[in-house]
XYZ file of C-alpha atoms in Angstrom:
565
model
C 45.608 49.378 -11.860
C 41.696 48.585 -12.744
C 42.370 47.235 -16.039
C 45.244 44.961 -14.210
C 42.969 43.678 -11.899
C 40.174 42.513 -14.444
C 43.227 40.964 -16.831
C 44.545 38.831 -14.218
C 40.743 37.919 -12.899
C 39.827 37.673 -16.090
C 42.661 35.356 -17.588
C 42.895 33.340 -14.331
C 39.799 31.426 -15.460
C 41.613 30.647 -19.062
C 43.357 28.642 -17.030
C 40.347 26.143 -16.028
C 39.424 26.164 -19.963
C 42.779 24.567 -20.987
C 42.574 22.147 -18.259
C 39.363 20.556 -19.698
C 40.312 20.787 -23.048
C 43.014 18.343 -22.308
C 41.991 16.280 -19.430
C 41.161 13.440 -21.249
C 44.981 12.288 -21.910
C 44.847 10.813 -18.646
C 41.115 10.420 -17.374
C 40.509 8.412 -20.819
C 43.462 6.198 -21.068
C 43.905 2.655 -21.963
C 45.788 0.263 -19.755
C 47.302 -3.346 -20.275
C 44.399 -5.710 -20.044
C 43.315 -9.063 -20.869
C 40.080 -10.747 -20.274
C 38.666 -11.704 -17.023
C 39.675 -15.271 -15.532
C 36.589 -17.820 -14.923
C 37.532 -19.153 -11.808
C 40.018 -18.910 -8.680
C 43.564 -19.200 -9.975
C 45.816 -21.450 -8.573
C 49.413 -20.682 -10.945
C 49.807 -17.795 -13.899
C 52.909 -18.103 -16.608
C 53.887 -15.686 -19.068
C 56.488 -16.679 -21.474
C 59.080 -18.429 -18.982
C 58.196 -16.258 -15.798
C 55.601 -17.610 -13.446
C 54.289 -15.290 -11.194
C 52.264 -15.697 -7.653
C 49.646 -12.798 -8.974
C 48.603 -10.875 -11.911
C 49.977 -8.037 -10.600
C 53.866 -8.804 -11.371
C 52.433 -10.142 -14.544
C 52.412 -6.507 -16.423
C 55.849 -5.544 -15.743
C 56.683 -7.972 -18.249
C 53.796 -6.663 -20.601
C 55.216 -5.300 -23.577
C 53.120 -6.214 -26.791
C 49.211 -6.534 -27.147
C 49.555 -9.673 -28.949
C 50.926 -11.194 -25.548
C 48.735 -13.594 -23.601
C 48.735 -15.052 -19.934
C 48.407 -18.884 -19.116
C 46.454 -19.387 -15.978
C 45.762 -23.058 -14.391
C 42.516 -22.719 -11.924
C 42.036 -24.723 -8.736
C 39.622 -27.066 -10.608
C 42.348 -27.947 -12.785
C 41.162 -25.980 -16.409
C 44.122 -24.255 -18.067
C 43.072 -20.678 -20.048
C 44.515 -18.634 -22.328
C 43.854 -14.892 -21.557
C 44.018 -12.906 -24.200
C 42.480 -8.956 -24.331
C 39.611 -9.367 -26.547
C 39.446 -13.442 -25.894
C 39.965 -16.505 -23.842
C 40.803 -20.174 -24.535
C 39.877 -23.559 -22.815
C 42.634 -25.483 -23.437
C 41.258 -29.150 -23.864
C 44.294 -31.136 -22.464
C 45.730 -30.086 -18.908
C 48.037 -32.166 -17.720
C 51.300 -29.933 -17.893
C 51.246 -26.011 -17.289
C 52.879 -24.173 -20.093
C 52.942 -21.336 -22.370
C 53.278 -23.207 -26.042
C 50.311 -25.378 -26.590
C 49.653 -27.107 -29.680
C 46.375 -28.696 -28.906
C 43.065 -28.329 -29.615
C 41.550 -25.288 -27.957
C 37.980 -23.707 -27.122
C 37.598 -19.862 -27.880
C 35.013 -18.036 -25.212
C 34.081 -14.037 -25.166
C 35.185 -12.251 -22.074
C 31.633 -12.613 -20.349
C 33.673 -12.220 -16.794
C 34.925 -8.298 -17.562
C 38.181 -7.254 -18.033
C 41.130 -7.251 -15.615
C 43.219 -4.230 -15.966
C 46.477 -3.011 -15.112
C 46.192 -0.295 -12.568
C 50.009 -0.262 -11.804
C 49.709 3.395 -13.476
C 46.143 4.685 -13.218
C 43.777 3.042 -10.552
C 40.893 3.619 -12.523
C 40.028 5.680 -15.530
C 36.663 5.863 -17.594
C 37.893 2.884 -19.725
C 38.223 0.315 -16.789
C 34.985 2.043 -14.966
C 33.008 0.778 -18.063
C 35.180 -1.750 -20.167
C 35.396 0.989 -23.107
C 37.617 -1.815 -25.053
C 37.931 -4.526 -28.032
C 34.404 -3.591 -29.102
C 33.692 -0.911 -27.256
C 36.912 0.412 -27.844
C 34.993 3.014 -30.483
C 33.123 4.417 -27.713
C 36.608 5.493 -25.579
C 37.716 7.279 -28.998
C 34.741 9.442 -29.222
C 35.034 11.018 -25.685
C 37.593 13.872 -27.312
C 36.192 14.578 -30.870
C 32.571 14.852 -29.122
C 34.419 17.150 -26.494
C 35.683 19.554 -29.145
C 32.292 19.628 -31.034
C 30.787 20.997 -27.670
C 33.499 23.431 -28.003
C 32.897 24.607 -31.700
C 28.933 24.887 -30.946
C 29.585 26.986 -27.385
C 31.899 29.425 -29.208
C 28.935 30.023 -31.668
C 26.007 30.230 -29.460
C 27.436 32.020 -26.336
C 29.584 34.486 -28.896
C 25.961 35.483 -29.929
C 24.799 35.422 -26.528
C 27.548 37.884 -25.043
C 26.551 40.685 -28.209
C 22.760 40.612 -27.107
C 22.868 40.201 -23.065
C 26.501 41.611 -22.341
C 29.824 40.153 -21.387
C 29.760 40.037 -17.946
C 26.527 38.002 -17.350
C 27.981 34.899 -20.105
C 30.893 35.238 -17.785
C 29.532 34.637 -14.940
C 27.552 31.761 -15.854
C 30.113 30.193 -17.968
C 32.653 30.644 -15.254
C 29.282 28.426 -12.778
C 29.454 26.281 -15.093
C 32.368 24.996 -16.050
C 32.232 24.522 -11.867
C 29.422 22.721 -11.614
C 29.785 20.582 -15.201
C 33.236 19.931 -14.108
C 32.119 18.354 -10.802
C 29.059 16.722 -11.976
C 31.454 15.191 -14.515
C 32.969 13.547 -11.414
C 30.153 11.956 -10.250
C 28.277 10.384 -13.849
C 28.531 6.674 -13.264
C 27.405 5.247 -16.753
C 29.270 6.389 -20.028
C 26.579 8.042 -21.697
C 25.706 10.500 -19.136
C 29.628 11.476 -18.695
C 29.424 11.463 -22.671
C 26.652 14.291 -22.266
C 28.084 16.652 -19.253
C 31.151 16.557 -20.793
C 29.836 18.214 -23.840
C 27.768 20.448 -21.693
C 31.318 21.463 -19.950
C 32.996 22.010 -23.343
C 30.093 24.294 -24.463
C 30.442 26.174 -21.271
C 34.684 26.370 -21.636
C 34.153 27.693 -25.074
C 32.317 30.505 -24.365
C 33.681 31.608 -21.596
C 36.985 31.785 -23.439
C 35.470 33.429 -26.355
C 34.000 36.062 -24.494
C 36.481 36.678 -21.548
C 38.633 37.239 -24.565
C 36.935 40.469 -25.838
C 36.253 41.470 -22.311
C 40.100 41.843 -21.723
C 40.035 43.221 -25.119
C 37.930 46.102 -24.360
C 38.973 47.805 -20.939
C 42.584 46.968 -22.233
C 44.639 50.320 -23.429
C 45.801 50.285 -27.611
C 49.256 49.879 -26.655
C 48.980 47.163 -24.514
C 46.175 45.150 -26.538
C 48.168 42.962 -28.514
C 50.279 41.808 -26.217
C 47.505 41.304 -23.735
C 45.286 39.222 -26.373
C 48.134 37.156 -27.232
C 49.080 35.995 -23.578
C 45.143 34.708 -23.033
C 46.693 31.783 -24.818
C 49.777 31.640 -22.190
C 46.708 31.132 -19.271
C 45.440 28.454 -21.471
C 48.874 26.672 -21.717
C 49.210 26.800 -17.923
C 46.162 24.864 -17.776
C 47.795 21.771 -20.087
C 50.664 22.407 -17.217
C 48.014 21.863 -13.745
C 47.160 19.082 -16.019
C 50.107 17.266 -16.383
C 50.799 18.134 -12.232
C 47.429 16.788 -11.211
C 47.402 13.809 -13.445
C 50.879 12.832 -11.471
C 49.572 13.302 -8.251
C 46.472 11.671 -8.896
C 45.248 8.039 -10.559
C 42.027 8.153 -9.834
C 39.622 9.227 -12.577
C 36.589 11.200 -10.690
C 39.129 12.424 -8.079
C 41.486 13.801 -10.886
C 38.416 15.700 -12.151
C 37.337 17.229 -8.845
C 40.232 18.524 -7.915
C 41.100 20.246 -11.648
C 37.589 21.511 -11.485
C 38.342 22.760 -8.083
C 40.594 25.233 -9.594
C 37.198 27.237 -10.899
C 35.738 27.349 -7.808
C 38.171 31.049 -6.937
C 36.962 32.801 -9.869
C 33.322 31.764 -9.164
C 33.417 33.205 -5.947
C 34.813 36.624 -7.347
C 33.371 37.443 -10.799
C 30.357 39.133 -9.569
C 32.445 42.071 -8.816
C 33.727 42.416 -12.579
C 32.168 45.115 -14.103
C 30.005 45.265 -17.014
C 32.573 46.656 -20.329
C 31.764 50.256 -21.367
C 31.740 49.514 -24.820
C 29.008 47.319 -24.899
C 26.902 49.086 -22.574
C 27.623 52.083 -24.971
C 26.344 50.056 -28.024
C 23.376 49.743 -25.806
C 22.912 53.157 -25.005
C 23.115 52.585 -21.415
C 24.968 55.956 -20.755
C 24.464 56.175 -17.198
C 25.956 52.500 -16.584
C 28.699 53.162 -18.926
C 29.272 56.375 -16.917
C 29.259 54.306 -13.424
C 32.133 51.737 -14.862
C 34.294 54.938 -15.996
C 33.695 56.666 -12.580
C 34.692 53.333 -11.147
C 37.991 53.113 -13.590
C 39.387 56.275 -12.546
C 39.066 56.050 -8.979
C 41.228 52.928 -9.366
C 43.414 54.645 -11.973
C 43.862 57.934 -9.938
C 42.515 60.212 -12.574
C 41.275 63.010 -11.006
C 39.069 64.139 -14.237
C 37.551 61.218 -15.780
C 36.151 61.267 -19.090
C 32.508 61.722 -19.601
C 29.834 59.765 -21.449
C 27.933 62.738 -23.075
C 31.291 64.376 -24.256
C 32.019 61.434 -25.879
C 28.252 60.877 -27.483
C 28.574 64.500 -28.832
C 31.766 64.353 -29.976
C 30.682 61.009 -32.208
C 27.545 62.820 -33.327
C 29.588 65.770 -34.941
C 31.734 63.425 -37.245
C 29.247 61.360 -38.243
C 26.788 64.578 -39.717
C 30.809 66.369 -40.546
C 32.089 63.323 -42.161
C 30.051 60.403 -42.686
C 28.660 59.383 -46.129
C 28.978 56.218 -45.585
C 24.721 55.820 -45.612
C 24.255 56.670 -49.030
C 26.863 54.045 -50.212
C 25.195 51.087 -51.471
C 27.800 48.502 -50.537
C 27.012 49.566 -46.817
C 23.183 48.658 -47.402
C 24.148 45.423 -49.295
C 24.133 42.164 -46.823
C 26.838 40.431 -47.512
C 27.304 36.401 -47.013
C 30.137 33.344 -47.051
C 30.349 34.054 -51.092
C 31.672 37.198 -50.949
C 34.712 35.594 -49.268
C 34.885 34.100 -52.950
C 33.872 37.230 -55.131
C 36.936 37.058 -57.313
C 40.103 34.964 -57.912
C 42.359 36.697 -55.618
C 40.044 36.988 -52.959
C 38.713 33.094 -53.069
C 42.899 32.152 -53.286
C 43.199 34.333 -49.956
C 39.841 32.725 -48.128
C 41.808 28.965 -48.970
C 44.777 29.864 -47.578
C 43.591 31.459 -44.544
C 41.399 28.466 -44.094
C 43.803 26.350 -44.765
C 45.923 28.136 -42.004
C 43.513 27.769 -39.513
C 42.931 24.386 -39.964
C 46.255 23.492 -39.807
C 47.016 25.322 -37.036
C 44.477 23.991 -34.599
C 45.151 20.419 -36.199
C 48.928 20.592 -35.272
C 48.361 22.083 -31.789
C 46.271 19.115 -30.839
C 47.868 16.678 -32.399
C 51.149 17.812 -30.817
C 49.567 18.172 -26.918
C 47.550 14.699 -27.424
C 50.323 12.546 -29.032
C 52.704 13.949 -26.234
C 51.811 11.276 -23.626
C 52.872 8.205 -26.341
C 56.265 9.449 -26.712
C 57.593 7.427 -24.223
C 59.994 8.015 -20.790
C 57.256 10.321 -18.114
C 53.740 11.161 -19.836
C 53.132 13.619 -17.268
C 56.830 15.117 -17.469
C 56.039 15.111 -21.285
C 52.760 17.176 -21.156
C 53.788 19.727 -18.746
C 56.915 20.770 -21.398
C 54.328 20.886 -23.747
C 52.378 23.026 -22.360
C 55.277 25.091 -21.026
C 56.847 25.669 -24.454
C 53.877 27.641 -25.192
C 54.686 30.192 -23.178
C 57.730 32.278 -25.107
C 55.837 31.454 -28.169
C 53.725 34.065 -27.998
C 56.319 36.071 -26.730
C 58.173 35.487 -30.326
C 54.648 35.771 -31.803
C 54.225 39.318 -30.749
C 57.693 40.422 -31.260
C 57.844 38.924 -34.689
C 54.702 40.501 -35.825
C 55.539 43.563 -34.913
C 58.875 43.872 -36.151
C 58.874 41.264 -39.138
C 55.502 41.917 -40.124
C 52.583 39.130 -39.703
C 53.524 37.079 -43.268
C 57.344 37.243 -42.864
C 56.718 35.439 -39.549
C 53.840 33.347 -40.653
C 55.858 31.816 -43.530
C 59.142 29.918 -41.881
C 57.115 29.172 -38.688
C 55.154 26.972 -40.580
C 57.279 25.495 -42.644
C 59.793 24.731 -39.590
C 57.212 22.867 -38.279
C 56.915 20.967 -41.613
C 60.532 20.367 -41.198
C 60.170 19.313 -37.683
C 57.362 16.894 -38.194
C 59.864 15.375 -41.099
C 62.602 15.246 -38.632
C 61.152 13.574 -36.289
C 60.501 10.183 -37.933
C 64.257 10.167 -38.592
C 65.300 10.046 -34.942
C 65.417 6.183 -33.785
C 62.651 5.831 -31.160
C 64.877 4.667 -28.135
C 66.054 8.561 -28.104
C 63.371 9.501 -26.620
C 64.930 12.865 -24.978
C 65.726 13.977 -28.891
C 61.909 12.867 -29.490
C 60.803 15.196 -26.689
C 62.578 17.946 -27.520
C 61.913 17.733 -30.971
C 58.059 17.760 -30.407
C 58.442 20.540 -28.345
C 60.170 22.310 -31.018
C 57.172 21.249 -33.375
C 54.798 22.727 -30.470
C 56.344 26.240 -30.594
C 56.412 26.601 -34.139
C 52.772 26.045 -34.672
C 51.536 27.605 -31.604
C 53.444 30.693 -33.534
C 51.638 30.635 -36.531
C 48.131 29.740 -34.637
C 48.783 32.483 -32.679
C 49.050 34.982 -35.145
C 46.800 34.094 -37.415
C 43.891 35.372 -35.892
C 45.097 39.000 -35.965
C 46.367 38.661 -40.218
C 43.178 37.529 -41.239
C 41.333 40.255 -39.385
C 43.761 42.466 -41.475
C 43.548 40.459 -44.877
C 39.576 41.372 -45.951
C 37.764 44.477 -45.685
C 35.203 45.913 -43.111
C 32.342 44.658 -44.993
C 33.341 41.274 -44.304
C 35.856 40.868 -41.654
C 33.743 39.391 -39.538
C 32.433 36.648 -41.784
C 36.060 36.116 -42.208
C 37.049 35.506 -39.397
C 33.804 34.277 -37.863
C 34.861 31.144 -41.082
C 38.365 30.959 -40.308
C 36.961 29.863 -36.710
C 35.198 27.385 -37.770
C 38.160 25.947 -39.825
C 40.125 25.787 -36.776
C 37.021 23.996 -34.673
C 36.956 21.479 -37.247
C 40.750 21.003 -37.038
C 40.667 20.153 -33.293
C 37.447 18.160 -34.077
C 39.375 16.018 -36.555
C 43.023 16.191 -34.555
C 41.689 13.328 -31.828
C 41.265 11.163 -35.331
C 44.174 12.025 -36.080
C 46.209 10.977 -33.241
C 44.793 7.400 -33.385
C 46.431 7.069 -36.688
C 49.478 5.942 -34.910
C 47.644 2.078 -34.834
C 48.120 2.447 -38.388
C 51.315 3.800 -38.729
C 53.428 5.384 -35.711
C 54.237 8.404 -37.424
C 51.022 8.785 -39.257
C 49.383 12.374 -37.503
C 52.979 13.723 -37.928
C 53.193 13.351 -41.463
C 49.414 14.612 -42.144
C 50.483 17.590 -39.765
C 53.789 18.072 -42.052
C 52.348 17.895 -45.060
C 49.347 20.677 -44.167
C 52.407 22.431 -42.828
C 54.204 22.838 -45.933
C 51.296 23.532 -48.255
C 49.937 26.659 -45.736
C 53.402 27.465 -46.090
C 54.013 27.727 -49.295
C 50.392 29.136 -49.845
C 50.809 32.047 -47.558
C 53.862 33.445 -49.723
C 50.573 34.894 -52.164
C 49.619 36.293 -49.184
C 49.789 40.132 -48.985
C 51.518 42.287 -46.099
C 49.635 43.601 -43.812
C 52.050 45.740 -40.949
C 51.645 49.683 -41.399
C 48.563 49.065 -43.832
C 45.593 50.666 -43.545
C 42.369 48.354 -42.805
C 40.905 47.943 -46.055
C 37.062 49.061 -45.967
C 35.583 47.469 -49.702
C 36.627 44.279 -51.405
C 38.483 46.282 -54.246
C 40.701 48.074 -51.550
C 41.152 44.397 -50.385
C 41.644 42.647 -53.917
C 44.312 45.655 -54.816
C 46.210 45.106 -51.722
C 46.639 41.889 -52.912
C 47.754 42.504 -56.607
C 49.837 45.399 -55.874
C 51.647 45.110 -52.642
C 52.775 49.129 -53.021
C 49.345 50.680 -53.482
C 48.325 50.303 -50.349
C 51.260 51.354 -48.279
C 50.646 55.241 -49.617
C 46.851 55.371 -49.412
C 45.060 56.154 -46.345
C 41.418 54.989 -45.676
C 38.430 57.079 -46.612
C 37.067 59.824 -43.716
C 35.617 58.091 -40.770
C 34.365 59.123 -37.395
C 36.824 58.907 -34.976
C 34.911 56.646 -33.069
C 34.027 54.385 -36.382
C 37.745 54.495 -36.392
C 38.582 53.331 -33.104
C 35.504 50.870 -33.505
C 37.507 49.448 -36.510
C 40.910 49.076 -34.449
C 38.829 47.419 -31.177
C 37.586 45.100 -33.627
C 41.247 44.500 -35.984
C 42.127 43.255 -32.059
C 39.088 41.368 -30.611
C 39.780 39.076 -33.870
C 42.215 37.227 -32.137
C 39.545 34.794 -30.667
C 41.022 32.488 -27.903
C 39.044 29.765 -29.428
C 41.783 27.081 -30.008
């Protein structure tokens, strides 16, 4: 019952972290626009259609090389275009061909916009178009960097002042950031809080991960680590709702930073995690949480704190030699990741993996609003395929093994990505379900791969490798927004770059070694053999440990799977 009731509280806030990630697909959007008329307007013709306002113009909108013919009361004729305006020099008749000589003018008078669909987003608040378009594009990528330097700096944070205190104040601030967000009226201020907001999202995702982790029970871990993503996706889904039921920008973002504001209230009364107050040697804290635990659990003899210190000391002086082993001593760094062939082919791979994993999920939940028929409709299926995927994820891993599954995930969503610049764009249900499809398959593989790579390299280095492997994937989601505006280049541009990292990581990860029913690997020979010999590992069993270094080893094989898309 306790450890349900810190998930759930726990997880709920998730939630709010994949709702900013993604906001931006509607609060940053481009409408139909052309520039701003120099007068008052007395008749407006596009193509054969004239229209009493500008309003029924964009119905009829359909390219952006289209222009609007307007005829003011002074009797000028102009040609709006987006990112210009012509003075046509002869007046006399009103109509859309015009072969005569013509002045070209900037668009000193703003922009008029099309707000048929969105009222107002951060692109008609401050004209973030023609040559300020660059400015609208960097909103996401400098997003995500906030979001690779948070995981970094509040991961740290969380080891030296303790999980529940980054909680709480990343929880406050992805409040207040979120609101304050709301209410920046000049671009580079909302430029700033925003990355402010991601920083604050990261780490609260990073570290409410290995809360969870740690009061969860071994049986239940995996499971329970893999379904932090599922919170995440339901976030892409209050997205997709809210961006439906609301068009304008700063209200959009109050009300999805609104959905913080429960957890805020709440998370002071989320305890402190025993483990880490252990590592501190805070015994009689550690012993307070447990008392706590088993109240809520029913356990009418709970554990106690000095048992468990005594029992640790006796293994360590009965069966610990691990001090006088120099490779324990040695500080190890990024190169060791590339200390022999077999190793440095496993560190590419697994980057590679990583990489391509966060590049496809982005890709795949930002291109879904350009797919045509409902962008909102098209999110929220985005976000909800994600939800048996990890489902499959678990189930697969456990009874396939991690590779086996690894392997035609990715290369279905190779497949995918292929088949879906065969389908003629006027199906757009097949091109909806079809990116769905792509969805699932790589939220598969970038679901698992946090938990393989934890199991691929030894103790002495697991954490640089996945602490690396992170960083691959932050640079993937860094480089997905890119990505996606490809498609002014070529429409199926960020598919075929997804496809074709697809396929490679695919085909790479066949050198990949098992790892289900092995033994964590403790020295980079163990690792290196379990690579060349796929049978000498299965029989061996690790050296002696404590059983607490043991269970220390297994906490950690688990916390691996960072949340940090």
């Amino acid at each position: 019952r306790f450890q349900a009731f810190v998930y759930f509280a726990s997880v709920f806030q998730a939630i709010s972290c994949g709702i900013h990630y993604l906001a931006s697909v509607f609060m940053a959007v481009t409408p139909n626009f052309v520039c701003g008329i120099p007068g008052n307007v007395s008749s407006i013709l596009f193509y054969n259609s004239s229209e009493s306002s500008l309003e029924d113009i964009w119905t009829l909108w359909t390219s952006t090389e289209n222009y609007i013919v307007v005829q003011l009361e002074n009797g000028e004729t102009w040609e709006l275009n987006q990112c210009s305006r012509s003075k046509r020099e002869v007046s006399s008749d009103l109509a859309y061909e015009y072969k005569g000589n013509k002045s070209v003018f900037s668009c000193s008078d703003g922009f008029l916009y099309d707000d048929t669909k969105w009222r107002s987003t951060v692109v008609t608040q401050w004209d973030l178009v023609c040559d300020r378009e660059w400015l609208a594009k960097l909103i996401q990528p400098t997003f995500m960097l906030g979001v690779l330097i948070g995981a970094v700096i509040f991961g740290d944070i969380a080891d030296r002042l303790g999980r529940q205190r980054v909680m709480w104040f990343t929880s406050a601030g992805q409040f207040v950031f979120g609101i304050a967000v709301a209410f920046t009226f000049e671009y580079y201020s909302f430029v700033i809080v925003r990355f402010l907001l991601a920083m604050v999202s990261s780490g609260y995702l990073v570290v409410a991960f290995v809360y969870v982790t740690e009061f969860v029970g071994i049986k239940a871990r995996t499971w329970a680590s893999m379904h932090v993503h599922a919170f995440f996706a339901v976030g892409i889904m209050v997205v997709a709702l809210v961006g439906f039921l609301v068009r304008t920008w700063w209200v959009y973002q109050i009300f999805l930073s609104v959905a913080t504001l429960p957890f805020v209230l709440c998370c002071w009364m989320l305890p402190e995690t025993p483990f880490w107050l252990l590592s501190e040697e805070r015994y009689e804290d550690a012993q307070k949480v447990i008392n706590i635990m088993a109240r809520w659990n029913k356990v009418s003899t709970p554990c106690k704190v000095s048992e468990l210190c005594s029992v640790q000391q006796d293994d360590l002086v009965g069966g610990g030699t691990g001090d006088n082993d120099p490779s324990s001593a040695k500080k190890h760094n990024i190169l060791d990741l590339f200390c022999n062939w077999h190793i440095a082919r496993r560190t590419i791979t697994v980057w590679l993996i990583w990489f391509t994993g966060s590049l496809g999920y982005y890709v795949f939940s930002l291109s879904s609003v350009n797919l045509g028929g409902s962008e909102y409709l098209n999110l929220f299926l985005i976000g909800a395929v994600e939800l048996p995927c990890y489902i499959i994820a678990c189930i697969g891993m456990d009874k396939l093994g991690r590779r086996n599954t690894l392997i035609p995930f990715l290369i279905l969503s190779a497949l995918i990505c292929v088949l879906i610049m065969f389908i003629p764009q006027d199906f757009n249900i097949l091109i909806i379900l079809a990116n769905m499809a792509g969805k699932f398959s790589i939220g598969v593989a970038f679901g698992l791969i946090y938990l393989y790579t934890a199991e691929l390299y030894p103790t002495i280095v697991r954490s640089l490798a996945v602490g690396s492997g992170s960083m691959m994937c932050r640079v993937g989601s860094v480089v997905a927004p890119f990505c996606v505006y490809l498609r002014s280049v070529w429409i199926f541009m960020p598919l075929l770059l997804v496809g074709i990292m697809a396929l490679l990581s695919g085909i790479l990860t066949t050198m990949l070694p098992e790892t289900l029913g092995k033994p964590l690997t403790n020295t980079l020979v163990e690792a290196t053999e379990m690579g060349r010999n796929k049978k000498s590992c299965s029989g061996k069993t690790p050296p002696a440990h404590s059983g607490a270094a043991l269970e220390k080893i297994e906490m950690f094989g688990q916390e691996t799977i960072s949340t940090e898309k």
